[in-house]
Amino acid sequence: MTNLEVSPQQEVCPPAAAAGPCLELWPEREVPLGGVRAMNVRRTLPQRGLPTIGAWCFLDSFGPDRTAMSVLPHPHIGLQTVTWPLAGNIRHRDSVGSDVVVRPGELNIMTAGFGVSHSEFAVLPEGGDLPVQRGLQLWVALPDRERHREPAFEQHRALPRATGDGFTATVMVGSFAGAVSPATMYSPIVGADVTCGGPAVLPLEPAFEHGILVLDGGLAVDGHDLRPGPLGYLGTGRSELAVAAEPGTRFLLIGGEPFQEELLMWWNFVGRTHDEVAAARADWEAQAGLPEEAAAKARYGLVRGHGPEAGAEAGRIPAPPLPTVRLTPRRRAAKG
Ligand code: MN
């Protein structure tokens, strides 16, 4: 998915500070959408004061909504997109030639590297009501030594399941409770979709920081009640996490080694400097209107099937204007 904000702010993400165990609740915020599409999108990363959890640098929840998701071609650099549908199917097309449908239980990983472009559309049934769309879109920052690599895409249709003390989990990326995801990642990281319905003890990597986003139900952590909405930040230094969950509770667990590089995020780009991001934007705008073969050789390549012959799907998402000011770095701050 694209960052749908009409006027995205630059997010300067300083390196993480060692924190130790904690529980902080970081509120979700509604993302103002451009255009006429009315999809409910809530963002819980990045936050002022909490730019990353491990290399996870972006977390959007969308739906459930009966709406025809249609995200035209748009660019990315310096990140991996991690797409995890919870309801509804999404057709993904990209500039490395992918054209696939991703369904609930399946994972799309797109590595932008130096530059990629892609589109995402709801798969609509023949006639009848619009399907319910619900899902998660996350970004993982690529470390400096990997961020200029060639773009790539992979889909995983059968992810490993882990079971443990009071829980079951699907391991999306990294390893959790002894199960290892086949997804290609470039930093020490974990992402899991966890189900539990009572007391449970989750094994954690103490060198990682972790966060929890409740999807359904609710659970008690360190005496706090976590519900759908805010992101619960757990800090580092936990080798396990005891929770008490309502029946039918489902949550996203993300974590990773605290990311030690300063990031500059703007629109769909994860870079390091203002000038680099400005160049990334200029390169996308320079591709507008290029003939197909020239676009295919340009930085962000060509997402086939969106040419003038594509009717309602023709087009691309133009980059918003760059802010006129260079922002100063934000510091990770403890939540009061
Ligand atoms: Mn995208």
Tab-separated table of C-alpha atoms and ligand atoms in Angstrom:
chain	number	residue	atom	x	y	z
A	1	MET	CA	0.000	0.000	0.000
A	2	THR	CA	1.044	3.571	-0.480
A	3	ASN	CA	1.300	6.184	2.182
A	4	LEU	CA	-2.043	7.863	1.443
A	5	GLU	CA	-1.422	11.047	3.364
A	6	VAL	CA	-2.090	14.154	1.338
A	7	SER	CA	0.759	16.106	2.942
A	8	PRO	CA	3.165	13.599	4.448
A	9	GLN	CA	5.575	14.973	6.989
A	10	GLN	CA	9.201	13.980	7.059
A	11	GLU	CA	9.908	11.492	9.783
A	12	VAL	CA	13.479	11.658	11.005
A	13	CYS	CA	14.079	8.585	13.051
A	14	PRO	CA	17.057	8.637	15.390
A	15	PRO	CA	18.789	5.451	16.490
A	16	ALA	CA	17.070	3.607	19.263
A	17	ALA	CA	18.168	3.972	22.857
A	18	ALA	CA	18.435	0.930	25.100
A	19	ALA	CA	15.255	0.884	27.116
A	20	GLY	CA	14.764	-2.326	29.086
A	21	PRO	CA	11.317	-3.756	29.743
A	22	CYS	CA	8.412	-1.328	29.812
A	23	LEU	CA	4.817	-1.054	28.676
A	24	GLU	CA	3.889	2.089	26.776
A	25	LEU	CA	0.646	2.620	24.876
A	26	TRP	CA	1.091	4.601	21.673
A	27	PRO	CA	-2.205	5.774	20.164
A	28	GLU	CA	-3.296	5.004	16.633
A	29	ARG	CA	-4.078	7.914	14.369
A	30	GLU	CA	-6.428	8.126	11.458
A	31	VAL	CA	-4.633	8.693	8.188
A	32	PRO	CA	-6.230	11.439	6.095
A	33	LEU	CA	-6.854	10.037	2.638
A	34	GLY	CA	-6.589	11.700	-0.710
A	35	GLY	CA	-9.174	11.127	-3.396
A	36	VAL	CA	-12.626	9.640	-3.107
A	37	ARG	CA	-11.729	6.229	-1.722
A	38	ALA	CA	-13.144	5.894	1.776
A	39	MET	CA	-10.953	3.336	3.443
A	40	ASN	CA	-10.403	3.530	7.163
A	41	VAL	CA	-6.626	3.457	7.791
A	42	ARG	CA	-5.040	3.737	11.250
A	43	ARG	CA	-1.287	4.232	11.747
A	44	THR	CA	0.635	3.173	14.847
A	45	LEU	CA	4.204	3.465	13.492
A	46	PRO	CA	6.122	5.700	13.161
A	47	GLN	CA	5.271	7.792	16.211
A	48	ARG	CA	6.849	10.934	17.531
A	49	GLY	CA	9.110	9.446	20.169
A	50	LEU	CA	8.812	5.878	18.853
A	51	PRO	CA	10.058	5.853	15.261
A	52	THR	CA	10.855	2.142	14.993
A	53	ILE	CA	10.501	-1.216	16.739
A	54	GLY	CA	13.534	-3.150	15.572
A	55	ALA	CA	13.662	-2.400	11.847
A	56	TRP	CA	9.844	-2.112	11.691
A	57	CYS	CA	9.268	1.509	10.703
A	58	PHE	CA	5.637	1.665	9.547
A	59	LEU	CA	2.442	-0.053	10.651
A	60	ASP	CA	-0.930	0.655	9.069
A	61	SER	CA	-4.177	-1.192	9.807
A	62	PHE	CA	-6.955	-0.883	7.249
A	63	GLY	CA	-10.596	-1.861	7.390
A	64	PRO	CA	-12.728	-3.770	7.916
A	65	ASP	CA	-14.490	-1.829	5.174
A	66	ARG	CA	-16.584	-2.754	2.188
A	67	THR	CA	-14.647	-0.715	-0.305
A	68	ALA	CA	-12.795	-1.421	-3.497
A	69	MET	CA	-9.171	-0.814	-2.559
A	70	SER	CA	-7.413	0.657	-5.570
A	71	VAL	CA	-3.872	1.869	-5.050
A	72	LEU	CA	-2.298	2.900	-8.336
A	73	PRO	CA	1.425	2.479	-9.101
A	74	HIS	CA	3.675	4.330	-6.677
A	75	PRO	CA	7.369	4.055	-5.763
A	76	HIS	CA	9.344	2.883	-2.752
A	77	ILE	CA	13.016	2.969	-1.754
A	78	GLY	CA	15.027	1.654	1.179
A	79	LEU	CA	12.404	-0.634	2.699
A	80	GLN	CA	10.553	-3.915	2.501
A	81	THR	CA	6.765	-3.904	2.419
A	82	VAL	CA	5.073	-6.669	4.410
A	83	THR	CA	1.427	-7.194	3.450
A	84	TRP	CA	-0.780	-9.388	5.647
A	85	PRO	CA	-4.455	-9.511	4.638
A	86	LEU	CA	-6.954	-10.376	7.376
A	87	ALA	CA	-10.042	-10.334	5.119
A	88	GLY	CA	-10.374	-9.941	1.372
A	89	ASN	CA	-7.937	-10.674	-1.423
A	90	ILE	CA	-5.498	-8.178	-2.924
A	91	ARG	CA	-3.968	-8.228	-6.398
A	92	HIS	CA	-0.352	-7.063	-6.316
A	93	ARG	CA	1.537	-6.001	-9.441
A	94	ASP	CA	5.059	-4.576	-9.444
A	95	SER	CA	7.936	-3.414	-11.578
A	96	VAL	CA	9.891	-6.652	-11.158
A	97	GLY	CA	7.118	-8.405	-13.092
A	98	SER	CA	5.000	-9.840	-10.271
A	99	ASP	CA	1.238	-10.163	-10.725
A	100	VAL	CA	-0.173	-12.169	-7.828
A	101	VAL	CA	-3.187	-12.348	-5.535
A	102	VAL	CA	-2.501	-12.439	-1.792
A	103	ARG	CA	-5.145	-13.928	0.508
A	104	PRO	CA	-5.593	-14.069	4.287
A	105	GLY	CA	-2.919	-16.378	5.671
A	106	GLU	CA	-0.513	-15.512	2.861
A	107	LEU	CA	2.319	-12.988	3.013
A	108	ASN	CA	3.686	-10.609	0.406
A	109	ILE	CA	7.221	-9.269	0.882
A	110	MET	CA	8.467	-6.644	-1.554
A	111	THR	CA	12.049	-5.471	-1.203
A	112	ALA	CA	12.322	-1.992	-2.665
A	113	GLY	CA	16.092	-1.647	-2.487
A	114	PHE	CA	17.209	1.191	-4.769
A	115	GLY	CA	13.746	1.568	-6.294
A	116	VAL	CA	10.566	-0.332	-7.101
A	117	SER	CA	6.989	0.527	-7.980
A	118	HIS	CA	3.784	-1.413	-7.422
A	119	SER	CA	-0.009	-1.309	-7.380
A	120	GLU	CA	-2.577	-2.968	-5.102
A	121	PHE	CA	-6.231	-3.605	-5.914
A	122	ALA	CA	-9.014	-5.432	-4.142
A	123	VAL	CA	-10.112	-8.570	-5.972
A	124	LEU	CA	-13.795	-7.968	-6.664
A	125	PRO	CA	-16.359	-10.729	-7.140
A	126	GLU	CA	-18.540	-10.845	-10.239
A	127	GLY	CA	-21.553	-8.798	-9.188
A	128	GLY	CA	-22.835	-8.631	-5.626
A	129	ASP	CA	-21.543	-6.610	-2.716
A	130	LEU	CA	-18.027	-5.333	-2.381
A	131	PRO	CA	-15.896	-7.719	-0.330
A	132	VAL	CA	-14.844	-6.804	3.196
A	133	GLN	CA	-11.223	-5.675	3.176
A	134	ARG	CA	-9.124	-5.763	6.314
A	135	GLY	CA	-5.401	-6.100	6.752
A	136	LEU	CA	-2.046	-4.887	7.887
A	137	GLN	CA	0.657	-3.184	5.890
A	138	LEU	CA	4.068	-2.856	7.480
A	139	TRP	CA	7.418	-1.555	6.313
A	140	VAL	CA	10.812	-2.785	7.409
A	141	ALA	CA	13.762	-0.411	6.999
A	142	LEU	CA	16.665	-1.927	5.099
A	143	PRO	CA	20.010	-1.492	6.846
A	144	ASP	CA	22.478	0.767	5.080
A	145	ARG	CA	24.537	-2.087	3.623
A	146	GLU	CA	21.420	-3.592	1.973
A	147	ARG	CA	19.329	-0.621	0.991
A	148	HIS	CA	20.772	-0.071	-2.486
A	149	ARG	CA	20.183	-3.643	-3.600
A	150	GLU	CA	18.085	-4.708	-6.586
A	151	PRO	CA	14.327	-4.814	-5.974
A	152	ALA	CA	12.696	-8.203	-5.387
A	153	PHE	CA	9.341	-9.734	-4.547
A	154	GLU	CA	8.332	-12.951	-2.842
A	155	GLN	CA	5.060	-14.478	-1.738
A	156	HIS	CA	4.666	-17.101	0.981
A	157	ARG	CA	1.460	-19.087	0.876
A	158	ALA	CA	2.227	-21.553	3.682
A	159	LEU	CA	3.873	-20.023	6.715
A	160	PRO	CA	5.047	-22.039	9.715
A	161	ARG	CA	2.849	-22.366	12.784
A	162	ALA	CA	4.177	-22.254	16.312
A	163	THR	CA	2.451	-23.491	19.428
A	164	GLY	CA	3.437	-22.911	23.026
A	165	ASP	CA	2.196	-22.218	26.503
A	166	GLY	CA	-1.399	-21.101	25.865
A	167	PHE	CA	-0.957	-19.741	22.331
A	168	THR	CA	-0.682	-20.589	18.663
A	169	ALA	CA	1.004	-18.339	16.128
A	170	THR	CA	1.685	-17.919	12.441
A	171	VAL	CA	5.277	-16.804	11.994
A	172	MET	CA	5.325	-14.148	9.283
A	173	VAL	CA	8.987	-13.141	9.441
A	174	GLY	CA	11.961	-14.166	11.537
A	175	SER	CA	11.566	-16.915	14.103
A	176	PHE	CA	9.197	-17.312	17.022
A	177	ALA	CA	8.655	-20.159	19.493
A	178	GLY	CA	10.880	-22.468	17.485
A	179	ALA	CA	9.278	-21.884	14.074
A	180	VAL	CA	11.204	-20.079	11.335
A	181	SER	CA	9.616	-18.092	8.513
A	182	PRO	CA	11.085	-18.542	5.026
A	183	ALA	CA	10.701	-14.812	4.284
A	184	THR	CA	13.928	-13.052	3.281
A	185	MET	CA	14.765	-10.332	5.793
A	186	TYR	CA	17.914	-8.291	6.320
A	187	SER	CA	18.049	-7.599	10.044
A	188	PRO	CA	17.299	-9.552	13.247
A	189	ILE	CA	13.518	-9.330	13.387
A	190	VAL	CA	10.277	-11.111	14.253
A	191	GLY	CA	6.671	-10.743	13.163
A	192	ALA	CA	3.933	-13.159	14.245
A	193	ASP	CA	0.132	-13.344	14.217
A	194	VAL	CA	-0.725	-14.800	17.627
A	195	THR	CA	-3.986	-16.358	18.885
A	196	CYS	CA	-4.739	-17.135	22.517
A	197	GLY	CA	-7.726	-17.364	24.814
A	198	GLY	CA	-6.540	-17.450	28.409
A	199	PRO	CA	-3.253	-17.286	30.255
A	200	ALA	CA	-0.255	-17.615	27.937
A	201	VAL	CA	3.495	-17.196	28.116
A	202	LEU	CA	5.228	-16.026	24.948
A	203	PRO	CA	8.940	-16.733	24.520
A	204	LEU	CA	10.791	-13.572	23.443
A	205	GLU	CA	14.338	-12.731	22.339
A	206	PRO	CA	15.684	-10.508	25.130
A	207	ALA	CA	17.979	-8.572	22.785
A	208	PHE	CA	14.911	-7.477	20.800
A	209	GLU	CA	12.436	-4.732	21.537
A	210	HIS	CA	8.827	-5.771	20.928
A	211	GLY	CA	5.394	-4.344	20.305
A	212	ILE	CA	1.856	-5.731	20.323
A	213	LEU	CA	-1.122	-4.593	18.260
A	214	VAL	CA	-4.368	-6.259	19.340
A	215	LEU	CA	-6.552	-7.241	16.378
A	216	ASP	CA	-9.465	-8.973	18.151
A	217	GLY	CA	-10.377	-9.454	21.805
A	218	GLY	CA	-8.138	-8.121	24.540
A	219	LEU	CA	-5.364	-9.126	26.868
A	220	ALA	CA	-3.767	-8.051	30.106
A	221	VAL	CA	-0.026	-7.328	30.005
A	222	ASP	CA	1.859	-6.122	33.080
A	223	GLY	CA	-1.481	-5.238	34.656
A	224	HIS	CA	-2.568	-3.096	31.687
A	225	ASP	CA	-5.534	-3.885	29.465
A	226	LEU	CA	-4.568	-3.954	25.785
A	227	ARG	CA	-7.416	-3.542	23.279
A	228	PRO	CA	-7.658	-2.908	19.532
A	229	GLY	CA	-6.345	0.601	18.904
A	230	PRO	CA	-3.044	1.558	20.466
A	231	LEU	CA	0.300	-0.118	19.904
A	232	GLY	CA	1.719	-1.592	23.105
A	233	TYR	CA	5.486	-1.076	23.285
A	234	LEU	CA	7.221	-3.645	25.496
A	235	GLY	CA	10.824	-2.416	25.395
A	236	THR	CA	13.824	-4.754	25.416
A	237	GLY	CA	15.161	-7.294	27.883
A	238	ARG	CA	12.203	-9.675	28.098
A	239	SER	CA	12.854	-13.393	27.673
A	240	GLU	CA	9.155	-14.114	28.025
A	241	LEU	CA	5.864	-12.291	28.251
A	242	ALA	CA	3.002	-13.503	30.422
A	243	VAL	CA	-0.418	-12.412	29.198
A	244	ALA	CA	-4.020	-13.126	30.185
A	245	ALA	CA	-6.232	-13.090	27.122
A	246	GLU	CA	-9.963	-13.108	26.562
A	247	PRO	CA	-11.293	-15.986	24.474
A	248	GLY	CA	-10.718	-15.393	20.780
A	249	THR	CA	-7.914	-12.883	21.206
A	250	ARG	CA	-5.666	-12.292	18.218
A	251	PHE	CA	-2.729	-9.908	18.064
A	252	LEU	CA	0.264	-8.922	15.992
A	253	LEU	CA	3.641	-9.296	17.698
A	254	ILE	CA	6.526	-7.396	16.118
A	255	GLY	CA	10.082	-7.042	17.330
A	256	GLY	CA	13.696	-6.797	16.417
A	257	GLU	CA	17.129	-5.689	17.429
A	258	PRO	CA	16.887	-1.942	18.120
A	259	PHE	CA	17.705	-0.219	14.833
A	260	GLN	CA	20.903	1.764	15.163
A	261	GLU	CA	20.793	3.898	12.021
A	262	GLU	CA	19.131	7.277	11.689
A	263	LEU	CA	16.319	7.106	9.151
A	264	LEU	CA	14.585	9.803	7.209
A	265	MET	CA	11.110	8.731	6.111
A	266	TRP	CA	9.016	10.786	3.743
A	267	TRP	CA	5.989	9.607	1.731
A	268	ASN	CA	6.914	6.152	0.425
A	269	PHE	CA	10.656	6.555	0.838
A	270	VAL	CA	13.007	5.455	3.602
A	271	GLY	CA	16.353	7.186	3.207
A	272	ARG	CA	19.015	8.869	5.258
A	273	THR	CA	19.212	12.471	4.007
A	274	HIS	CA	16.887	15.169	2.715
A	275	ASP	CA	18.773	15.357	-0.578
A	276	GLU	CA	18.500	11.617	-1.128
A	277	VAL	CA	14.747	11.673	-0.570
A	278	ALA	CA	14.365	14.733	-2.786
A	279	ALA	CA	16.212	12.864	-5.559
A	280	ALA	CA	13.984	9.816	-5.078
A	281	ARG	CA	10.914	12.022	-5.470
A	282	ALA	CA	12.335	13.771	-8.539
A	283	ASP	CA	13.129	10.426	-10.164
A	284	TRP	CA	9.503	9.279	-9.722
A	285	GLU	CA	8.105	12.489	-11.129
A	286	ALA	CA	10.530	12.284	-14.065
A	287	GLN	CA	8.986	8.933	-15.028
A	288	ALA	CA	5.525	10.458	-15.530
A	289	GLY	CA	4.503	10.267	-19.153
A	290	LEU	CA	7.501	8.234	-20.301
A	291	PRO	CA	6.808	5.679	-23.033
A	292	GLU	CA	6.534	2.172	-21.594
A	293	GLU	CA	9.931	0.954	-22.723
A	294	ALA	CA	11.678	4.023	-21.321
A	295	ALA	CA	9.750	3.698	-18.038
A	296	ALA	CA	10.715	0.027	-17.803
A	297	LYS	CA	14.394	1.060	-17.798
A	298	ALA	CA	13.962	3.963	-15.382
A	299	ARG	CA	14.699	3.827	-11.647
A	300	TYR	CA	11.266	2.591	-10.544
A	301	GLY	CA	10.548	0.462	-13.587
A	302	LEU	CA	7.099	-0.156	-15.010
A	303	VAL	CA	4.051	-1.790	-13.436
A	304	ARG	CA	2.510	-3.424	-16.466
A	305	GLY	CA	-1.239	-3.209	-16.940
A	306	HIS	CA	-1.626	0.429	-15.938
A	307	GLY	CA	-1.117	2.008	-19.323
A	308	PRO	CA	-3.678	4.169	-21.126
A	309	GLU	CA	-5.453	1.010	-22.320
A	310	ALA	CA	-6.158	0.015	-18.711
A	311	GLY	CA	-9.207	2.260	-18.380
A	312	ALA	CA	-10.100	2.819	-14.740
A	313	GLU	CA	-6.780	1.334	-13.648
A	314	ALA	CA	-4.693	3.672	-15.799
A	315	GLY	CA	-2.414	6.080	-14.089
A	316	ARG	CA	0.004	6.505	-11.236
A	317	ILE	CA	0.129	8.266	-7.899
A	318	PRO	CA	2.036	11.535	-8.178
A	319	ALA	CA	4.438	12.434	-5.388
A	320	PRO	CA	3.193	15.115	-2.994
A	321	PRO	CA	5.192	18.328	-2.839
A	322	LEU	CA	8.289	18.183	-0.678
A	323	PRO	CA	8.144	20.248	2.515
A	324	THR	CA	10.093	23.458	2.134
A	325	VAL	CA	11.893	23.053	5.450
A	326	ARG	CA	14.486	20.552	6.497
A	327	LEU	CA	13.345	19.013	9.746
A	328	THR	CA	15.468	18.406	12.790
A	329	PRO	CA	15.806	14.863	14.117
A	330	ARG	CA	13.205	13.549	16.487
A	331	ARG	CA	14.343	11.884	19.638
A	332	ARG	CA	12.908	8.727	21.058
A	333	ALA	CA	11.211	9.839	24.254
A	334	ALA	CA	9.733	7.845	27.101
A	335	LYS	CA	5.956	8.064	27.195
A	336	GLY	CA	4.708	9.928	30.236
B	1	MN	MN	3.277	0.624	-1.479
